[in-house]
């Protein structure tokens, strides 16, 4: 788990965040802590380390152009219908966000690289998600509501699926959870209560196998909930239920049925700008109805909700996906309102950048351990890192002979594909004569597949009798070649000290390497 407190700068509109990160105790994270974290930052399991980060990480012009081009490609001719902020609009919105964050200074815990707040009072499922231990099973794609903000087609009725992998039986899913070390699982859709027998079967199987080791929750719009069905889910072992009350015009009657039956009742809704006043009025009512947690999501544009969101006149933001600017400000305003009025209902703003960065990071960390080689490592952000020495054949031979004389584990180095290459593990950094070599740094990403694509290297991971998951790896970016002082700086910043460079440092590749090594931090840039 991570947490850090906001410290506002009274002399300017800028603010800084002091971050404390507690290393998660999942197997992939253990690997990072034991094998890949810079030596000066290692400590006992659960130890803290501090970082300084800004409230938002401004992207380079090159990165902005890349994201804008990607968004334009996704929406094609319809892209012209989207309203993005002008420079003046973005500046005004950033000032407003800074004002809200300063008002929250010292009152909330901000975590996960500055992307999630308030981290005080997160629901059990949210904590598991943030720590990388969550698997979401989409039990059906069908839904009986037509929420304007829904990002999916709501028409599929295929097999239960997660990460493109389908599961014909609950036993297959249980084997998957066990094999990949999950500690939390959710049942989602569509609307899971449209398939109550199937949903109950998966909940029952997971809880029977794992018991208290696995926290299980269910997402629902609540329209089909009744006393009998809720008690059946309770008896199956359901730990938490999450209601999207936005689908029912914010009515709480079905939610009240679950209070006192399901151990944890959570409301999870998008932060809809035009509903801010109504949500403020609902906070006390939610708490009195038995809601333990309120999760607010940032609204995201997709091809399925495009017409609905555009018709509402929102301002859209560029990013890995297009999001709604006003939605973020609405969530922060509601969080401040609840604290100002001392309403005892924990509010969690789950930003799109949190989802995009940390959920993807967790998947990369989980998958990477199965396909990486002995001389490779996983970065903090979950990419498989390969370090290749480039030099003359004679220099490579001398270095290999030095490794042999020092009885270096042969799994930690490998002859490259040509006579002038040598792949090494970061543990060997101090044994290299850098007068003889330049360095090639490569990053690969991983993903789970239902079947082999045969386009990339892959491994097959058995999870149950007759059921396996395919993990593929592919190059995430073109390799970076470092020479001279840049090699030394790379080792210093990413392998040895682990410190962020200051203005006196001249490591020119810092900004390009950072997303793959540690990941971006802070809330979304506005452009």
Short mmCIF file of C-alpha atoms in Angstrom, two decimals:
data_model
loop_
_atom_site.label_atom_id
_atom_site.label_comp_id
_atom_site.label_asym_id
_atom_site.label_seq_id
_atom_site.Cartn_x
_atom_site.Cartn_y
_atom_site.Cartn_z
CA UNK A 1 0.00 0.00 0.00
CA UNK A 2 1.09 3.59 -0.62
CA UNK A 3 0.11 6.77 1.09
CA UNK A 4 1.32 10.32 1.10
CA UNK A 5 0.19 13.65 2.42
CA UNK A 6 -0.29 16.87 0.48
CA UNK A 7 1.87 19.83 1.45
CA UNK A 8 0.65 23.04 -0.18
CA UNK A 9 3.09 25.82 -1.14
CA UNK A 10 1.63 29.07 0.12
CA UNK A 11 3.90 31.19 -2.10
CA UNK A 12 2.53 29.88 -5.39
CA UNK A 13 -0.17 27.81 -6.98
CA UNK A 14 2.17 24.86 -7.11
CA UNK A 15 2.13 22.12 -4.53
CA UNK A 16 4.26 19.13 -3.71
CA UNK A 17 3.47 15.69 -2.43
CA UNK A 18 5.54 13.55 -0.10
CA UNK A 19 5.04 9.93 -0.94
CA UNK A 20 5.55 6.86 1.18
CA UNK A 21 5.38 3.56 -0.64
CA UNK A 22 4.92 0.27 1.14
CA UNK A 23 5.92 -2.62 -1.06
CA UNK A 24 3.00 -4.93 -1.76
CA UNK A 25 3.37 -8.49 -0.56
CA UNK A 26 2.29 -10.13 -3.83
CA UNK A 27 4.78 -12.53 -5.42
CA UNK A 28 5.66 -10.27 -8.40
CA UNK A 29 6.20 -7.32 -6.08
CA UNK A 30 8.31 -9.48 -3.82
CA UNK A 31 10.44 -10.20 -6.85
CA UNK A 32 10.90 -6.47 -7.42
CA UNK A 33 11.83 -5.87 -3.80
CA UNK A 34 14.29 -8.73 -3.64
CA UNK A 35 15.88 -8.67 -7.07
CA UNK A 36 15.35 -5.40 -8.83
CA UNK A 37 15.10 -2.47 -6.44
CA UNK A 38 18.24 -0.30 -6.21
CA UNK A 39 20.39 -1.52 -3.34
CA UNK A 40 20.19 1.72 -1.39
CA UNK A 41 16.39 1.46 -1.37
CA UNK A 42 16.04 -2.12 -0.24
CA UNK A 43 14.76 -2.82 3.23
CA UNK A 44 12.76 -5.46 5.06
CA UNK A 45 9.43 -6.49 3.65
CA UNK A 46 6.93 -3.70 4.17
CA UNK A 47 9.66 -1.06 4.54
CA UNK A 48 8.92 2.50 3.43
CA UNK A 49 10.82 4.68 1.02
CA UNK A 50 10.12 8.32 0.26
CA UNK A 51 9.87 10.13 -3.06
CA UNK A 52 9.11 13.70 -3.99
CA UNK A 53 6.57 14.10 -6.79
CA UNK A 54 4.65 16.96 -8.31
CA UNK A 55 0.86 17.31 -8.25
CA UNK A 56 0.71 16.60 -11.97
CA UNK A 57 3.36 15.47 -14.39
CA UNK A 58 3.43 17.70 -17.47
CA UNK A 59 4.00 15.75 -20.64
CA UNK A 60 6.58 16.67 -23.24
CA UNK A 61 5.46 18.18 -26.54
CA UNK A 62 6.47 14.94 -28.26
CA UNK A 63 4.34 12.87 -25.89
CA UNK A 64 1.38 15.20 -26.24
CA UNK A 65 1.56 14.94 -30.01
CA UNK A 66 1.67 11.15 -29.80
CA UNK A 67 -1.42 11.00 -27.59
CA UNK A 68 -3.37 13.50 -29.69
CA UNK A 69 -2.59 11.56 -32.84
CA UNK A 70 -3.71 8.32 -31.20
CA UNK A 71 -7.00 9.86 -30.05
CA UNK A 72 -7.64 11.25 -33.52
CA UNK A 73 -7.02 7.85 -35.08
CA UNK A 74 -9.43 6.17 -32.65
CA UNK A 75 -12.36 8.44 -33.48
CA UNK A 76 -11.63 9.27 -37.10
CA UNK A 77 -14.10 11.70 -38.64
CA UNK A 78 -15.98 12.05 -35.34
CA UNK A 79 -12.88 13.49 -33.68
CA UNK A 80 -13.82 16.96 -34.99
CA UNK A 81 -16.93 16.91 -32.77
CA UNK A 82 -14.83 16.82 -29.59
CA UNK A 83 -14.09 19.98 -27.63
CA UNK A 84 -10.62 19.99 -26.09
CA UNK A 85 -9.38 22.80 -23.81
CA UNK A 86 -7.73 25.87 -25.22
CA UNK A 87 -4.58 27.07 -23.48
CA UNK A 88 -6.66 29.53 -21.50
CA UNK A 89 -9.28 26.94 -20.56
CA UNK A 90 -6.61 24.47 -19.47
CA UNK A 91 -4.88 27.11 -17.34
CA UNK A 92 -8.15 28.04 -15.65
CA UNK A 93 -9.01 24.38 -15.00
CA UNK A 94 -5.57 23.63 -13.58
CA UNK A 95 -5.89 26.64 -11.26
CA UNK A 96 -9.22 25.30 -10.07
CA UNK A 97 -7.80 21.84 -9.48
CA UNK A 98 -4.88 23.32 -7.55
CA UNK A 99 -7.32 25.30 -5.42
CA UNK A 100 -9.26 22.14 -4.59
CA UNK A 101 -6.13 20.14 -3.81
CA UNK A 102 -4.83 22.88 -1.54
CA UNK A 103 -8.16 22.87 0.28
CA UNK A 104 -7.62 19.15 0.88
CA UNK A 105 -4.04 19.60 2.11
CA UNK A 106 -3.43 17.76 5.37
CA UNK A 107 -6.93 16.29 5.34
CA UNK A 108 -6.61 13.42 2.89
CA UNK A 109 -4.14 10.67 2.04
CA UNK A 110 -3.08 10.73 -1.60
CA UNK A 111 -1.61 7.52 -2.93
CA UNK A 112 -0.31 5.59 -5.86
CA UNK A 113 1.85 8.18 -7.50
CA UNK A 114 -0.59 11.00 -6.77
CA UNK A 115 -3.43 9.42 -8.76
CA UNK A 116 -5.86 8.36 -6.01
CA UNK A 117 -7.41 10.28 -3.11
CA UNK A 118 -8.65 9.95 -0.41
CA UNK A 119 -6.83 6.74 0.49
CA UNK A 120 -8.12 6.91 4.07
CA UNK A 121 -11.03 4.52 4.35
CA UNK A 122 -10.69 2.69 1.04
CA UNK A 123 -12.96 -0.31 0.74
CA UNK A 124 -11.24 -3.71 1.10
CA UNK A 125 -11.67 -4.34 -2.62
CA UNK A 126 -10.16 -0.98 -3.55
CA UNK A 127 -7.11 -1.65 -1.42
CA UNK A 128 -6.59 -5.00 -3.11
CA UNK A 129 -6.97 -3.40 -6.53
CA UNK A 130 -4.48 -0.65 -5.70
CA UNK A 131 -1.94 -3.19 -4.47
CA UNK A 132 -2.22 -5.17 -7.69
CA UNK A 133 -4.09 -8.22 -6.40
CA UNK A 134 -7.45 -7.87 -8.18
CA UNK A 135 -9.01 -9.95 -10.95
CA UNK A 136 -12.27 -8.77 -12.51
CA UNK A 137 -14.47 -11.42 -14.11
CA UNK A 138 -17.00 -10.12 -16.63
CA UNK A 139 -19.76 -12.65 -16.13
CA UNK A 140 -21.89 -11.28 -18.98
CA UNK A 141 -21.90 -8.29 -21.31
CA UNK A 142 -25.68 -7.87 -21.20
CA UNK A 143 -27.28 -5.12 -19.15
CA UNK A 144 -30.88 -4.10 -18.48
CA UNK A 145 -30.04 -0.41 -18.07
CA UNK A 146 -28.89 2.09 -20.67
CA UNK A 147 -26.74 4.55 -18.74
CA UNK A 148 -25.52 7.36 -20.98
CA UNK A 149 -22.00 7.09 -19.59
CA UNK A 150 -21.54 3.32 -20.00
CA UNK A 151 -18.32 2.62 -21.92
CA UNK A 152 -19.37 -0.79 -23.30
CA UNK A 153 -21.75 -2.13 -25.94
CA UNK A 154 -23.95 -3.99 -23.39
CA UNK A 155 -24.85 -6.70 -25.88
CA UNK A 156 -22.43 -9.61 -25.42
CA UNK A 157 -23.51 -12.77 -23.63
CA UNK A 158 -20.43 -14.94 -24.02
CA UNK A 159 -18.46 -16.97 -21.51
CA UNK A 160 -17.16 -15.29 -18.35
CA UNK A 161 -13.99 -13.44 -19.31
CA UNK A 162 -11.04 -11.59 -17.84
CA UNK A 163 -8.06 -10.18 -19.75
CA UNK A 164 -9.45 -11.70 -22.98
CA UNK A 165 -9.25 -15.16 -21.36
CA UNK A 166 -12.58 -16.97 -20.97
CA UNK A 167 -13.51 -19.51 -18.31
CA UNK A 168 -15.98 -22.27 -19.08
CA UNK A 169 -16.22 -23.43 -15.46
CA UNK A 170 -15.80 -21.89 -12.02
CA UNK A 171 -12.96 -24.38 -11.41
CA UNK A 172 -11.02 -22.89 -14.32
CA UNK A 173 -11.35 -19.42 -12.78
CA UNK A 174 -10.34 -20.67 -9.33
CA UNK A 175 -7.22 -22.24 -10.85
CA UNK A 176 -6.41 -18.96 -12.58
CA UNK A 177 -6.73 -16.98 -9.34
CA UNK A 178 -4.49 -19.46 -7.53
CA UNK A 179 -1.83 -19.66 -10.25
CA UNK A 180 -1.40 -15.90 -10.58
CA UNK A 181 -1.55 -15.10 -6.87
CA UNK A 182 -4.64 -12.90 -6.69
CA UNK A 183 -6.13 -11.89 -3.35
CA UNK A 184 -9.33 -10.28 -4.64
CA UNK A 185 -11.87 -11.12 -7.32
CA UNK A 186 -14.96 -9.31 -8.53
CA UNK A 187 -17.99 -10.30 -10.57
CA UNK A 188 -18.96 -7.65 -13.09
CA UNK A 189 -20.77 -7.17 -16.40
CA UNK A 190 -22.93 -5.91 -17.97
CA UNK A 191 -25.30 -6.70 -15.15
CA UNK A 192 -24.30 -9.85 -13.19
CA UNK A 193 -27.78 -10.27 -11.71
CA UNK A 194 -29.12 -10.99 -15.19
CA UNK A 195 -27.22 -14.28 -14.78
CA UNK A 196 -27.76 -15.01 -11.08
CA UNK A 197 -27.08 -18.76 -11.21
CA UNK A 198 -23.81 -18.26 -13.06
CA UNK A 199 -22.74 -15.40 -10.79
CA UNK A 200 -23.54 -17.40 -7.66
CA UNK A 201 -21.67 -20.44 -8.96
CA UNK A 202 -18.47 -18.44 -9.45
CA UNK A 203 -18.74 -16.66 -6.10
CA UNK A 204 -19.42 -19.93 -4.32
CA UNK A 205 -16.52 -21.76 -5.97
CA UNK A 206 -14.02 -18.99 -5.25
CA UNK A 207 -14.99 -18.64 -1.59
CA UNK A 208 -15.10 -22.41 -1.06
CA UNK A 209 -11.53 -22.74 -2.33
CA UNK A 210 -9.94 -19.63 -0.81
CA UNK A 211 -12.15 -18.71 2.13
CA UNK A 212 -11.00 -15.52 3.83
CA UNK A 213 -7.85 -15.44 1.68
CA UNK A 214 -9.91 -14.06 -1.23
CA UNK A 215 -12.06 -10.94 -0.94
CA UNK A 216 -14.95 -11.22 -3.41
CA UNK A 217 -17.25 -8.42 -4.52
CA UNK A 218 -19.99 -7.87 -7.08
CA UNK A 219 -20.94 -4.85 -9.21
CA UNK A 220 -24.62 -4.23 -9.89
CA UNK A 221 -27.08 -1.52 -10.86
CA UNK A 222 -29.32 -3.08 -8.22
CA UNK A 223 -32.54 -3.15 -10.23
CA UNK A 224 -32.87 -6.95 -9.95
CA UNK A 225 -31.80 -7.22 -6.33
CA UNK A 226 -34.23 -8.62 -3.78
CA UNK A 227 -34.03 -10.03 -0.25
CA UNK A 228 -33.84 -13.65 -1.31
CA UNK A 229 -31.14 -13.12 -3.95
CA UNK A 230 -28.99 -10.98 -1.67
CA UNK A 231 -29.14 -13.62 1.05
CA UNK A 232 -28.11 -16.29 -1.43
CA UNK A 233 -25.05 -14.22 -2.32
CA UNK A 234 -24.32 -13.71 1.36
CA UNK A 235 -24.53 -17.45 1.97
CA UNK A 236 -22.22 -18.04 -1.03
CA UNK A 237 -19.64 -15.89 0.74
CA UNK A 238 -19.89 -12.51 -1.02
CA UNK A 239 -17.87 -9.98 0.96
CA UNK A 240 -18.80 -6.71 -0.74
CA UNK A 241 -21.46 -5.39 -3.11
CA UNK A 242 -21.10 -2.22 -5.19
CA UNK A 243 -24.13 -0.34 -6.46
CA UNK A 244 -24.13 2.01 -9.44
CA UNK A 245 -26.93 4.25 -8.22
CA UNK A 246 -26.45 6.48 -11.25
CA UNK A 247 -28.30 3.79 -13.20
CA UNK A 248 -31.38 4.17 -10.98
CA UNK A 249 -31.59 7.96 -10.77
CA UNK A 250 -29.77 7.81 -7.41
CA UNK A 251 -32.51 5.87 -5.64
CA UNK A 252 -31.27 3.90 -2.63
CA UNK A 253 -34.11 1.46 -1.95
CA UNK A 254 -32.35 -1.62 -3.38
CA UNK A 255 -29.14 -0.61 -1.67
CA UNK A 256 -30.94 -0.54 1.67
CA UNK A 257 -31.91 -4.18 1.16
CA UNK A 258 -28.23 -5.14 1.04
CA UNK A 259 -27.21 -3.19 4.15
CA UNK A 260 -26.87 -5.63 7.02
CA UNK A 261 -26.93 -8.61 4.65
CA UNK A 262 -23.73 -8.22 2.62
CA UNK A 263 -20.81 -7.28 4.93
CA UNK A 264 -19.65 -4.23 2.93
CA UNK A 265 -21.93 -1.99 0.86
CA UNK A 266 -20.23 0.43 -1.52
CA UNK A 267 -21.54 2.95 -4.02
CA UNK A 268 -19.47 3.22 -7.19
CA UNK A 269 -20.50 5.83 -9.75
CA UNK A 270 -19.00 8.17 -12.32
CA UNK A 271 -18.58 11.78 -11.20
CA UNK A 272 -21.22 13.41 -13.43
CA UNK A 273 -20.71 17.20 -13.48
CA UNK A 274 -24.38 18.17 -13.81
CA UNK A 275 -25.29 15.96 -10.83
CA UNK A 276 -22.88 17.58 -8.35
CA UNK A 277 -25.54 19.38 -6.30
CA UNK A 278 -27.68 16.28 -6.16
CA UNK A 279 -24.75 14.14 -5.03
CA UNK A 280 -23.95 16.59 -2.25
CA UNK A 281 -27.49 16.16 -0.99
CA UNK A 282 -27.17 12.37 -1.23
CA UNK A 283 -24.02 11.98 0.89
CA UNK A 284 -25.77 11.96 4.26
CA UNK A 285 -28.59 9.80 2.90
CA UNK A 286 -26.09 7.25 1.60
CA UNK A 287 -24.34 7.04 4.94
CA UNK A 288 -27.62 6.64 6.82
CA UNK A 289 -28.68 3.91 4.37
CA UNK A 290 -25.64 1.82 5.29
CA UNK A 291 -23.13 2.77 2.60
CA UNK A 292 -19.58 2.27 3.88
CA UNK A 293 -17.67 3.71 0.91
CA UNK A 294 -18.27 6.01 -2.05
CA UNK A 295 -16.10 5.51 -5.14
CA UNK A 296 -16.10 8.21 -7.82
CA UNK A 297 -14.75 7.48 -11.29
CA UNK A 298 -13.59 9.92 -13.92
CA UNK A 299 -15.83 9.70 -16.99
CA UNK A 300 -14.19 8.26 -20.11
CA UNK A 301 -15.15 8.56 -23.75
CA UNK A 302 -15.53 5.42 -25.84
CA UNK A 303 -17.06 4.67 -29.24
CA UNK A 304 -20.14 3.36 -27.39
CA UNK A 305 -20.96 6.46 -25.33
CA UNK A 306 -19.59 9.01 -27.82
CA UNK A 307 -22.87 10.60 -28.92
CA UNK A 308 -24.23 10.81 -25.36
CA UNK A 309 -21.15 12.51 -23.92
CA UNK A 310 -20.64 14.88 -26.84
CA UNK A 311 -24.26 16.04 -26.63
CA UNK A 312 -23.71 17.17 -23.04
CA UNK A 313 -21.09 19.76 -23.98
CA UNK A 314 -18.24 18.37 -21.90
CA UNK A 315 -14.62 19.44 -22.29
CA UNK A 316 -12.50 16.45 -23.21
CA UNK A 317 -8.88 15.73 -22.29
CA UNK A 318 -6.20 13.99 -24.28
CA UNK A 319 -4.46 11.01 -22.72
CA UNK A 320 -4.06 7.30 -23.26
CA UNK A 321 -7.85 7.50 -23.60
CA UNK A 322 -10.08 10.57 -23.92
CA UNK A 323 -11.58 11.63 -20.57
CA UNK A 324 -13.92 14.35 -19.29
CA UNK A 325 -12.23 17.32 -17.63
CA UNK A 326 -15.25 18.44 -15.62
CA UNK A 327 -15.64 14.94 -14.15
CA UNK A 328 -12.34 15.17 -12.29
CA UNK A 329 -13.15 18.60 -10.85
CA UNK A 330 -16.57 17.32 -9.79
CA UNK A 331 -15.03 14.40 -7.89
CA UNK A 332 -12.57 16.65 -6.06
CA UNK A 333 -15.31 19.14 -5.20
CA UNK A 334 -17.49 16.37 -3.76
CA UNK A 335 -14.57 15.05 -1.71
CA UNK A 336 -13.96 18.50 -0.27
CA UNK A 337 -17.66 19.02 0.45
CA UNK A 338 -17.88 15.78 2.44
CA UNK A 339 -14.88 16.75 4.56
CA UNK A 340 -16.07 20.32 5.08
CA UNK A 341 -19.43 19.05 6.33
CA UNK A 342 -17.87 16.28 8.45
CA UNK A 343 -19.94 13.63 6.68
CA UNK A 344 -18.73 10.26 7.86
CA UNK A 345 -18.60 8.64 4.43
CA UNK A 346 -15.16 7.88 2.96
CA UNK A 347 -14.92 9.19 -0.62
CA UNK A 348 -12.41 7.74 -3.06
CA UNK A 349 -11.63 9.51 -6.33
CA UNK A 350 -10.43 6.78 -8.70
CA UNK A 351 -8.92 8.79 -11.56
CA UNK A 352 -8.52 7.41 -15.05
CA UNK A 353 -4.73 7.72 -14.78
CA UNK A 354 -4.80 5.53 -11.68
CA UNK A 355 -6.68 2.83 -13.57
CA UNK A 356 -4.55 3.16 -16.66
CA UNK A 357 -1.20 3.17 -14.86
CA UNK A 358 -1.63 0.97 -11.82
CA UNK A 359 -3.95 -1.71 -13.09
CA UNK A 360 -1.81 -2.13 -16.21
CA UNK A 361 1.32 -2.12 -14.04
CA UNK A 362 -0.08 -4.88 -11.87
CA UNK A 363 -0.82 -7.01 -14.93
CA UNK A 364 2.70 -6.51 -16.33
CA UNK A 365 4.29 -7.43 -13.01
CA UNK A 366 2.08 -10.49 -12.69
CA UNK A 367 2.79 -11.73 -16.20
CA UNK A 368 6.43 -10.78 -16.56
CA UNK A 369 7.76 -13.27 -14.05
CA UNK A 370 6.55 -16.14 -16.23
CA UNK A 371 8.38 -15.16 -19.42
CA UNK A 372 11.47 -13.13 -18.49
CA UNK A 373 14.96 -14.57 -18.74
CA UNK A 374 17.43 -14.96 -15.89
CA UNK A 375 19.51 -11.94 -16.88
CA UNK A 376 16.41 -9.72 -17.30
CA UNK A 377 14.57 -7.84 -14.58
CA UNK A 378 11.20 -6.22 -14.04
CA UNK A 379 11.20 -2.47 -13.59
CA UNK A 380 9.11 -0.82 -10.91
CA UNK A 381 6.54 -0.13 -13.62
CA UNK A 382 6.38 -3.77 -14.64
CA UNK A 383 8.31 -3.76 -17.91
CA UNK A 384 10.83 -6.48 -18.67
CA UNK A 385 14.18 -4.71 -18.84
CA UNK A 386 17.11 -6.06 -20.82
CA UNK A 387 20.60 -4.57 -20.64
CA UNK A 388 22.95 -5.32 -23.54
CA UNK A 389 26.61 -4.36 -23.60
CA UNK A 390 27.83 -3.25 -27.03
CA UNK A 391 31.54 -3.49 -27.71
CA UNK A 392 34.22 -5.15 -29.75
CA UNK A 393 34.27 -8.97 -29.88
CA UNK A 394 37.53 -8.85 -27.92
CA UNK A 395 35.98 -6.71 -25.17
CA UNK A 396 33.01 -9.05 -24.92
CA UNK A 397 35.32 -12.05 -24.64
CA UNK A 398 37.37 -10.37 -21.90
CA UNK A 399 34.20 -9.54 -19.96
CA UNK A 400 32.87 -13.09 -20.19
CA UNK A 401 36.23 -14.44 -19.02
CA UNK A 402 36.08 -12.04 -16.06
CA UNK A 403 32.62 -13.34 -15.15
CA UNK A 404 33.91 -16.92 -15.33
CA UNK A 405 36.91 -16.16 -13.09
CA UNK A 406 34.62 -14.55 -10.51
CA UNK A 407 32.20 -17.52 -10.64
CA UNK A 408 29.30 -15.29 -11.66
CA UNK A 409 26.04 -17.25 -11.96
CA UNK A 410 25.64 -18.07 -15.64
CA UNK A 411 21.93 -17.26 -15.46
CA UNK A 412 22.85 -13.61 -14.91
CA UNK A 413 24.50 -13.10 -18.30
CA UNK A 414 24.21 -14.36 -21.83
CA UNK A 415 26.07 -14.04 -25.12
CA UNK A 416 24.10 -11.84 -27.47
CA UNK A 417 23.07 -12.61 -31.01
CA UNK A 418 26.34 -11.27 -32.40
CA UNK A 419 29.97 -11.33 -31.29
CA UNK A 420 29.82 -7.74 -30.05
CA UNK A 421 26.92 -8.13 -27.63
CA UNK A 422 26.62 -9.36 -24.04
CA UNK A 423 23.38 -9.35 -22.02
CA UNK A 424 23.75 -8.75 -18.29
CA UNK A 425 21.70 -8.62 -15.12
CA UNK A 426 21.81 -5.29 -13.19
CA UNK A 427 23.56 -7.10 -10.31
CA UNK A 428 26.65 -7.24 -12.51
CA UNK A 429 26.74 -3.48 -13.07
CA UNK A 430 29.75 -2.91 -10.85
CA UNK A 431 31.77 -5.62 -12.61
CA UNK A 432 31.67 -3.95 -16.03
CA UNK A 433 34.61 -2.02 -17.53
CA UNK A 434 32.62 0.83 -19.03
CA UNK A 435 35.60 2.07 -21.01
CA UNK A 436 34.95 -0.85 -23.37
CA UNK A 437 31.18 -0.66 -23.82
CA UNK A 438 28.11 1.33 -24.64
CA UNK A 439 24.72 0.15 -23.36
CA UNK A 440 21.50 -0.85 -25.06
CA UNK A 441 18.43 -0.65 -22.80
CA UNK A 442 15.32 -2.50 -23.96
CA UNK A 443 11.80 -2.71 -22.51
CA UNK A 444 9.17 -5.33 -23.23
CA UNK A 445 5.55 -5.45 -22.15
CA UNK A 446 3.46 -8.55 -21.47
CA UNK A 447 -0.17 -9.45 -21.81
CA UNK A 448 -2.42 -12.44 -21.39
CA UNK A 449 -4.02 -14.02 -24.43
CA UNK A 450 -6.70 -16.64 -24.94
CA UNK A 451 -4.56 -18.27 -27.66
CA UNK A 452 -1.22 -17.86 -29.39
CA UNK A 453 -0.92 -15.10 -31.97
CA UNK A 454 2.44 -16.47 -33.18
CA UNK A 455 3.59 -12.88 -33.69
CA UNK A 456 5.53 -12.64 -30.42
CA UNK A 457 7.39 -14.88 -27.97
CA UNK A 458 4.99 -16.60 -25.57
CA UNK A 459 4.65 -19.12 -22.78
CA UNK A 460 1.68 -21.30 -21.87
CA UNK A 461 0.79 -21.23 -18.16
CA UNK A 462 -1.44 -24.12 -16.99
CA UNK A 463 -4.12 -23.00 -14.53
CA UNK A 464 -6.44 -26.03 -14.38
CA UNK A 465 -6.95 -29.38 -16.04
CA UNK A 466 -7.12 -28.67 -19.75
CA UNK A 467 -6.99 -24.90 -19.21
CA UNK A 468 -3.96 -22.69 -19.83
CA UNK A 469 -3.30 -18.97 -20.20
CA UNK A 470 -0.96 -17.66 -22.89
CA UNK A 471 1.43 -14.85 -21.94
CA UNK A 472 3.02 -12.94 -24.80
CA UNK A 473 5.80 -10.38 -24.66
CA UNK A 474 6.44 -7.64 -27.19
CA UNK A 475 8.83 -4.73 -27.43
CA UNK A 476 7.27 -1.71 -25.72
CA UNK A 477 9.50 0.90 -27.36
CA UNK A 478 12.59 1.07 -29.55
CA UNK A 479 15.78 0.24 -27.63
CA UNK A 480 17.73 3.14 -26.12
CA UNK A 481 21.49 3.29 -26.76
CA UNK A 482 23.52 5.01 -24.03
CA UNK A 483 27.15 6.04 -24.27
CA UNK A 484 29.78 7.45 -21.93
CA UNK A 485 28.40 9.48 -19.04
CA UNK A 486 24.82 8.50 -19.87
CA UNK A 487 25.65 4.90 -18.92
CA UNK A 488 26.89 6.07 -15.54
CA UNK A 489 23.84 8.28 -15.03
CA UNK A 490 21.45 5.50 -15.98
CA UNK A 491 23.00 3.18 -13.38
CA UNK A 492 22.92 5.91 -10.78
CA UNK A 493 19.29 6.90 -11.26
CA UNK A 494 17.70 3.53 -11.92
CA UNK A 495 19.93 0.79 -10.56
CA UNK A 496 22.08 2.06 -7.69
CA UNK A 497 20.85 5.20 -5.92
CA UNK A 498 17.34 5.30 -7.27
CA UNK A 499 17.25 9.07 -6.80
CA UNK A 500 15.44 11.45 -9.09
CA UNK A 501 17.91 13.78 -10.85
CA UNK A 502 17.90 17.46 -10.01
CA UNK A 503 18.45 20.41 -12.34
CA UNK A 504 22.22 19.97 -12.22
CA UNK A 505 22.03 16.50 -13.72
CA UNK A 506 22.39 16.25 -17.49
CA UNK A 507 20.92 12.85 -18.16
CA UNK A 508 19.10 13.73 -21.37
CA UNK A 509 17.14 10.46 -21.67
CA UNK A 510 15.55 10.76 -18.21
CA UNK A 511 12.09 11.79 -19.41
CA UNK A 512 11.97 9.10 -22.09
CA UNK A 513 13.09 6.27 -19.79
CA UNK A 514 11.05 7.26 -16.73
CA UNK A 515 7.66 5.91 -17.94
CA UNK A 516 9.18 2.45 -18.42
CA UNK A 517 11.32 2.42 -15.28
CA UNK A 518 9.11 3.99 -12.62
CA UNK A 519 6.03 5.24 -14.40
CA UNK A 520 4.53 8.70 -14.55
CA UNK A 521 3.19 10.26 -11.39
CA UNK A 522 0.58 12.86 -10.59
CA UNK A 523 -2.90 13.52 -11.90
CA UNK A 524 -3.71 13.97 -15.55
CA UNK A 525 -2.14 16.74 -17.58
CA UNK A 526 -4.76 19.07 -19.06
CA UNK A 527 -4.51 19.54 -22.83
#
